[in-house]
């Protein structure tokens, strides 16, 4: 049953820009010693002893998210996860974020509070300080820009360009669920548009929808690898699809790769829903994107350290550059791997 949101609607113009910022940030508590000064001055002040990691992402309504089925609280949470994932993909630990939004006058204060509730929850769950940002008006909807700041010892940082021939290709978790969650939500949106009295049927797709609306960045995997005393030779997060990320590593490391189709980790929900949607589950994993799992390479000598760990799956190995980048099918045929994932400029 839809709640009546008209009972509580505060026009943002009543607060003004600085009043809105104060309203959204007045309960922030600093958690890290590296945060000397957060919100409340012209600039944040940070102090680090190690290397600083910095990453930013821009999310645009109608391009990256659809508010007809994305709750604002989930959107705030996901906007933070997208950035934290990039820090963890460098084998670092995120410490601070800034959040900037551009918002149209169709959003009341209560809607922005929901968005920030998700942002604050992400900060609490991942031990992050929100240290600043900006707000401005928009004529076309909602834009969110999050910048994440992290740190790592120089010797611990992992780049995309360190993969070597004979390295093993490893992935965390399972793949393809977020993309199928999006397909389910899009289908239910079309059903609702055709019949506004129809109730969404999502009970059988809980895992898929959650992976799309509320992904989790894999901080736990960075901590696991450290505990296992494994330093990847290269690493990247899976935001644009498995094939695209493999090609990024191979291009920057100047190597080739054999990816084995029968090794790609798929949940039972991905397999069954792919059949329902008449999609190939391998294609979904290769090109779907937004899984925010970590893809990395390790030296073969580290294999025994990760062997049997349910969170990690060896899905291929690195080859010489002149051997190319291939998918080895279940029929043992080699197919050239191409990137068909998300393109933010298309």
PDB file of C-alpha atoms in Angstrom, residues 130-305:
ATOM      1  CA  UNK A 130      30.985  12.333   5.817  1.00  0.00           C
ATOM      2  CA  UNK A 131      33.180  15.446   5.705  1.00  0.00           C
ATOM      3  CA  UNK A 132      31.551  17.820   3.233  1.00  0.00           C
ATOM      4  CA  UNK A 133      29.947  18.418  -0.127  1.00  0.00           C
ATOM      5  CA  UNK A 134      27.612  20.861  -1.795  1.00  0.00           C
ATOM      6  CA  UNK A 135      23.966  21.377  -2.694  1.00  0.00           C
ATOM      7  CA  UNK A 136      22.538  23.257  -5.621  1.00  0.00           C
ATOM      8  CA  UNK A 137      19.353  23.429  -7.674  1.00  0.00           C
ATOM      9  CA  UNK A 138      18.625  21.397 -10.784  1.00  0.00           C
ATOM     10  CA  UNK A 139      16.120  21.976 -13.558  1.00  0.00           C
ATOM     11  CA  UNK A 140      15.894  18.324 -14.593  1.00  0.00           C
ATOM     12  CA  UNK A 141      15.827  16.129 -11.518  1.00  0.00           C
ATOM     13  CA  UNK A 142      18.376  14.668  -9.147  1.00  0.00           C
ATOM     14  CA  UNK A 143      22.159  14.411  -9.534  1.00  0.00           C
ATOM     15  CA  UNK A 144      24.437  12.887  -6.895  1.00  0.00           C
ATOM     16  CA  UNK A 145      28.214  13.166  -6.837  1.00  0.00           C
ATOM     17  CA  UNK A 146      30.143  11.242  -4.190  1.00  0.00           C
ATOM     18  CA  UNK A 147      33.903  11.427  -3.661  1.00  0.00           C
ATOM     19  CA  UNK A 148      35.564   8.782  -1.503  1.00  0.00           C
ATOM     20  CA  UNK A 149      38.923   9.174   0.202  1.00  0.00           C
ATOM     21  CA  UNK A 150      40.926   6.249   1.518  1.00  0.00           C
ATOM     22  CA  UNK A 151      44.401   5.233   2.462  1.00  0.00           C
ATOM     23  CA  UNK A 152      46.846   2.377   2.036  1.00  0.00           C
ATOM     24  CA  UNK A 153      50.486   1.722   2.657  1.00  0.00           C
ATOM     25  CA  UNK A 154      52.482   2.270  -0.521  1.00  0.00           C
ATOM     26  CA  UNK A 155      53.518  -1.381  -0.621  1.00  0.00           C
ATOM     27  CA  UNK A 156      49.915  -2.589  -0.239  1.00  0.00           C
ATOM     28  CA  UNK A 157      48.324  -0.707  -3.146  1.00  0.00           C
ATOM     29  CA  UNK A 158      47.201  -2.897  -6.054  1.00  0.00           C
ATOM     30  CA  UNK A 159      46.880  -1.461  -9.554  1.00  0.00           C
ATOM     31  CA  UNK A 160      45.301  -2.863 -12.702  1.00  0.00           C
ATOM     32  CA  UNK A 161      48.638  -3.206 -14.469  1.00  0.00           C
ATOM     33  CA  UNK A 162      50.414  -5.861 -12.398  1.00  0.00           C
ATOM     34  CA  UNK A 163      49.055  -9.121 -13.853  1.00  0.00           C
ATOM     35  CA  UNK A 164      51.696 -11.547 -15.149  1.00  0.00           C
ATOM     36  CA  UNK A 165      51.455 -14.622 -17.397  1.00  0.00           C
ATOM     37  CA  UNK A 166      50.570 -17.745 -15.370  1.00  0.00           C
ATOM     38  CA  UNK A 167      48.767 -15.667 -12.688  1.00  0.00           C
ATOM     39  CA  UNK A 168      45.369 -16.994 -11.644  1.00  0.00           C
ATOM     40  CA  UNK A 169      42.209 -14.927 -12.264  1.00  0.00           C
ATOM     41  CA  UNK A 170      39.965 -14.815  -9.185  1.00  0.00           C
ATOM     42  CA  UNK A 171      36.563 -13.280  -8.443  1.00  0.00           C
ATOM     43  CA  UNK A 172      34.667 -12.712  -5.205  1.00  0.00           C
ATOM     44  CA  UNK A 173      31.028 -13.666  -4.685  1.00  0.00           C
ATOM     45  CA  UNK A 174      28.735 -14.418  -7.615  1.00  0.00           C
ATOM     46  CA  UNK A 175      27.893 -12.498 -10.775  1.00  0.00           C
ATOM     47  CA  UNK A 176      24.907 -11.366 -12.819  1.00  0.00           C
ATOM     48  CA  UNK A 177      22.342 -10.879 -10.045  1.00  0.00           C
ATOM     49  CA  UNK A 178      22.307  -7.063 -10.132  1.00  0.00           C
ATOM     50  CA  UNK A 179      21.591  -6.946 -13.866  1.00  0.00           C
ATOM     51  CA  UNK A 180      18.733  -9.428 -13.563  1.00  0.00           C
ATOM     52  CA  UNK A 181      17.380  -7.479 -10.609  1.00  0.00           C
ATOM     53  CA  UNK A 182      17.199  -4.473 -12.908  1.00  0.00           C
ATOM     54  CA  UNK A 183      15.340  -6.523 -15.536  1.00  0.00           C
ATOM     55  CA  UNK A 184      12.805  -7.623 -12.926  1.00  0.00           C
ATOM     56  CA  UNK A 185      12.245  -4.034 -11.772  1.00  0.00           C
ATOM     57  CA  UNK A 186      11.881  -2.784 -15.343  1.00  0.00           C
ATOM     58  CA  UNK A 187       9.332  -5.520 -16.065  1.00  0.00           C
ATOM     59  CA  UNK A 188       7.288  -4.645 -13.001  1.00  0.00           C
ATOM     60  CA  UNK A 189       7.405  -0.962 -13.985  1.00  0.00           C
ATOM     61  CA  UNK A 190       5.903  -1.827 -17.375  1.00  0.00           C
ATOM     62  CA  UNK A 191       3.199  -3.925 -15.708  1.00  0.00           C
ATOM     63  CA  UNK A 192       2.352  -1.009 -13.391  1.00  0.00           C
ATOM     64  CA  UNK A 193       2.214   1.441 -16.303  1.00  0.00           C
ATOM     65  CA  UNK A 194      -0.236  -0.846 -18.082  1.00  0.00           C
ATOM     66  CA  UNK A 195      -2.285  -1.437 -14.926  1.00  0.00           C
ATOM     67  CA  UNK A 196      -1.711   0.983 -11.996  1.00  0.00           C
ATOM     68  CA  UNK A 197      -3.730  -1.319  -9.729  1.00  0.00           C
ATOM     69  CA  UNK A 198      -1.300  -4.196 -10.216  1.00  0.00           C
ATOM     70  CA  UNK A 199       0.908  -5.068  -7.248  1.00  0.00           C
ATOM     71  CA  UNK A 200       4.597  -5.784  -7.929  1.00  0.00           C
ATOM     72  CA  UNK A 201       5.521  -9.468  -7.800  1.00  0.00           C
ATOM     73  CA  UNK A 202       9.011  -9.473  -6.316  1.00  0.00           C
ATOM     74  CA  UNK A 203       8.889 -12.241  -3.704  1.00  0.00           C
ATOM     75  CA  UNK A 204      10.698 -14.736  -5.938  1.00  0.00           C
ATOM     76  CA  UNK A 205      13.414 -12.239  -6.855  1.00  0.00           C
ATOM     77  CA  UNK A 206      14.460 -10.864  -3.456  1.00  0.00           C
ATOM     78  CA  UNK A 207      18.157 -11.645  -3.874  1.00  0.00           C
ATOM     79  CA  UNK A 208      18.329 -10.190  -7.385  1.00  0.00           C
ATOM     80  CA  UNK A 209      16.473  -6.995  -6.503  1.00  0.00           C
ATOM     81  CA  UNK A 210      18.582  -6.465  -3.382  1.00  0.00           C
ATOM     82  CA  UNK A 211      21.781  -6.854  -5.416  1.00  0.00           C
ATOM     83  CA  UNK A 212      20.540  -4.117  -7.746  1.00  0.00           C
ATOM     84  CA  UNK A 213      19.088  -1.692  -5.209  1.00  0.00           C
ATOM     85  CA  UNK A 214      21.413  -2.231  -2.244  1.00  0.00           C
ATOM     86  CA  UNK A 215      24.795  -3.588  -3.325  1.00  0.00           C
ATOM     87  CA  UNK A 216      27.564  -4.074  -0.786  1.00  0.00           C
ATOM     88  CA  UNK A 217      31.151  -2.997  -1.472  1.00  0.00           C
ATOM     89  CA  UNK A 218      33.607  -5.793  -0.659  1.00  0.00           C
ATOM     90  CA  UNK A 219      35.586  -4.314   2.207  1.00  0.00           C
ATOM     91  CA  UNK A 220      35.366  -7.766   3.773  1.00  0.00           C
ATOM     92  CA  UNK A 221      37.333  -9.271   0.897  1.00  0.00           C
ATOM     93  CA  UNK A 222      40.163  -6.763   1.320  1.00  0.00           C
ATOM     94  CA  UNK A 223      40.308  -7.753   4.980  1.00  0.00           C
ATOM     95  CA  UNK A 224      40.141 -11.465   4.067  1.00  0.00           C
ATOM     96  CA  UNK A 225      43.033 -11.234   1.605  1.00  0.00           C
ATOM     97  CA  UNK A 226      45.131  -9.466   4.222  1.00  0.00           C
ATOM     98  CA  UNK A 227      44.324 -12.174   6.755  1.00  0.00           C
ATOM     99  CA  UNK A 228      45.274 -14.839   4.199  1.00  0.00           C
ATOM    100  CA  UNK A 229      48.523 -12.947   3.483  1.00  0.00           C
ATOM    101  CA  UNK A 230      47.646 -12.687  -0.197  1.00  0.00           C
ATOM    102  CA  UNK A 231      48.466  -9.542  -2.147  1.00  0.00           C
ATOM    103  CA  UNK A 232      46.836  -9.549  -5.598  1.00  0.00           C
ATOM    104  CA  UNK A 233      49.071  -8.707  -8.558  1.00  0.00           C
ATOM    105  CA  UNK A 234      46.221  -6.674 -10.106  1.00  0.00           C
ATOM    106  CA  UNK A 235      42.663  -5.838  -9.101  1.00  0.00           C
ATOM    107  CA  UNK A 236      39.524  -4.046 -10.292  1.00  0.00           C
ATOM    108  CA  UNK A 237      35.888  -3.906  -9.175  1.00  0.00           C
ATOM    109  CA  UNK A 238      33.129  -5.272 -11.380  1.00  0.00           C
ATOM    110  CA  UNK A 239      30.937  -2.301 -12.168  1.00  0.00           C
ATOM    111  CA  UNK A 240      30.687  -2.581 -15.959  1.00  0.00           C
ATOM    112  CA  UNK A 241      30.540  -6.358 -16.431  1.00  0.00           C
ATOM    113  CA  UNK A 242      33.082  -9.169 -16.059  1.00  0.00           C
ATOM    114  CA  UNK A 243      34.296  -9.099 -19.659  1.00  0.00           C
ATOM    115  CA  UNK A 244      34.926  -5.347 -19.602  1.00  0.00           C
ATOM    116  CA  UNK A 245      36.915  -5.565 -16.362  1.00  0.00           C
ATOM    117  CA  UNK A 246      39.043  -8.481 -17.591  1.00  0.00           C
ATOM    118  CA  UNK A 247      39.876  -6.492 -20.708  1.00  0.00           C
ATOM    119  CA  UNK A 248      40.874  -3.491 -18.571  1.00  0.00           C
ATOM    120  CA  UNK A 249      43.327  -5.625 -16.589  1.00  0.00           C
ATOM    121  CA  UNK A 250      44.693  -7.286 -19.717  1.00  0.00           C
ATOM    122  CA  UNK A 251      45.155  -4.019 -21.602  1.00  0.00           C
ATOM    123  CA  UNK A 252      46.898  -2.233 -18.743  1.00  0.00           C
ATOM    124  CA  UNK A 253      49.006  -5.263 -17.786  1.00  0.00           C
ATOM    125  CA  UNK A 254      49.820  -6.080 -21.447  1.00  0.00           C
ATOM    126  CA  UNK A 255      48.762  -9.706 -21.066  1.00  0.00           C
ATOM    127  CA  UNK A 256      46.185 -12.138 -22.417  1.00  0.00           C
ATOM    128  CA  UNK A 257      43.708 -14.289 -20.509  1.00  0.00           C
ATOM    129  CA  UNK A 258      41.721 -17.497 -20.702  1.00  0.00           C
ATOM    130  CA  UNK A 259      38.399 -17.244 -18.818  1.00  0.00           C
ATOM    131  CA  UNK A 260      36.564 -20.531 -18.280  1.00  0.00           C
ATOM    132  CA  UNK A 261      32.803 -20.392 -18.715  1.00  0.00           C
ATOM    133  CA  UNK A 262      32.143 -23.322 -16.377  1.00  0.00           C
ATOM    134  CA  UNK A 263      34.031 -21.596 -13.552  1.00  0.00           C
ATOM    135  CA  UNK A 264      32.015 -18.331 -13.507  1.00  0.00           C
ATOM    136  CA  UNK A 265      30.124 -18.266 -10.170  1.00  0.00           C
ATOM    137  CA  UNK A 266      26.363 -17.969 -10.672  1.00  0.00           C
ATOM    138  CA  UNK A 267      23.662 -18.119  -8.014  1.00  0.00           C
ATOM    139  CA  UNK A 268      20.695 -20.414  -8.514  1.00  0.00           C
ATOM    140  CA  UNK A 269      18.494 -17.294  -8.757  1.00  0.00           C
ATOM    141  CA  UNK A 270      20.591 -16.018 -11.669  1.00  0.00           C
ATOM    142  CA  UNK A 271      20.376 -19.359 -13.465  1.00  0.00           C
ATOM    143  CA  UNK A 272      16.601 -19.757 -13.057  1.00  0.00           C
ATOM    144  CA  UNK A 273      15.751 -16.111 -13.814  1.00  0.00           C
ATOM    145  CA  UNK A 274      17.996 -16.102 -16.887  1.00  0.00           C
ATOM    146  CA  UNK A 275      15.958 -19.051 -18.170  1.00  0.00           C
ATOM    147  CA  UNK A 276      12.709 -17.227 -17.369  1.00  0.00           C
ATOM    148  CA  UNK A 277      13.858 -14.120 -19.271  1.00  0.00           C
ATOM    149  CA  UNK A 278      15.279 -16.284 -22.075  1.00  0.00           C
ATOM    150  CA  UNK A 279      18.756 -14.901 -21.474  1.00  0.00           C
ATOM    151  CA  UNK A 280      22.072 -16.707 -21.486  1.00  0.00           C
ATOM    152  CA  UNK A 281      23.373 -16.694 -17.908  1.00  0.00           C
ATOM    153  CA  UNK A 282      26.992 -16.475 -19.091  1.00  0.00           C
ATOM    154  CA  UNK A 283      26.177 -13.381 -21.135  1.00  0.00           C
ATOM    155  CA  UNK A 284      24.417 -11.869 -18.114  1.00  0.00           C
ATOM    156  CA  UNK A 285      27.544 -12.397 -15.982  1.00  0.00           C
ATOM    157  CA  UNK A 286      29.902 -11.139 -18.683  1.00  0.00           C
ATOM    158  CA  UNK A 287      28.023  -7.993 -19.649  1.00  0.00           C
ATOM    159  CA  UNK A 288      25.512  -7.198 -16.888  1.00  0.00           C
ATOM    160  CA  UNK A 289      27.583  -5.086 -14.514  1.00  0.00           C
ATOM    161  CA  UNK A 290      26.847  -3.440 -11.141  1.00  0.00           C
ATOM    162  CA  UNK A 291      27.864  -6.529  -9.181  1.00  0.00           C
ATOM    163  CA  UNK A 292      30.575  -4.569  -7.306  1.00  0.00           C
ATOM    164  CA  UNK A 293      32.502  -7.755  -6.672  1.00  0.00           C
ATOM    165  CA  UNK A 294      36.303  -7.716  -6.867  1.00  0.00           C
ATOM    166  CA  UNK A 295      38.206  -9.260  -9.777  1.00  0.00           C
ATOM    167  CA  UNK A 296      41.895  -9.849  -9.206  1.00  0.00           C
ATOM    168  CA  UNK A 297      44.920 -11.891 -10.167  1.00  0.00           C
ATOM    169  CA  UNK A 298      47.271 -13.761  -7.859  1.00  0.00           C
ATOM    170  CA  UNK A 299      50.533 -15.619  -8.277  1.00  0.00           C
ATOM    171  CA  UNK A 300      50.108 -19.393  -8.542  1.00  0.00           C
ATOM    172  CA  UNK A 301      52.178 -19.738  -5.383  1.00  0.00           C
ATOM    173  CA  UNK A 302      49.286 -18.149  -3.456  1.00  0.00           C
ATOM    174  CA  UNK A 303      46.704 -20.653  -4.682  1.00  0.00           C
ATOM    175  CA  UNK A 304      46.879 -22.868  -1.595  1.00  0.00           C
ATOM    176  CA  UNK A 305      46.030 -19.849   0.597  1.00  0.00           C
TER     177      UNK A 305
END
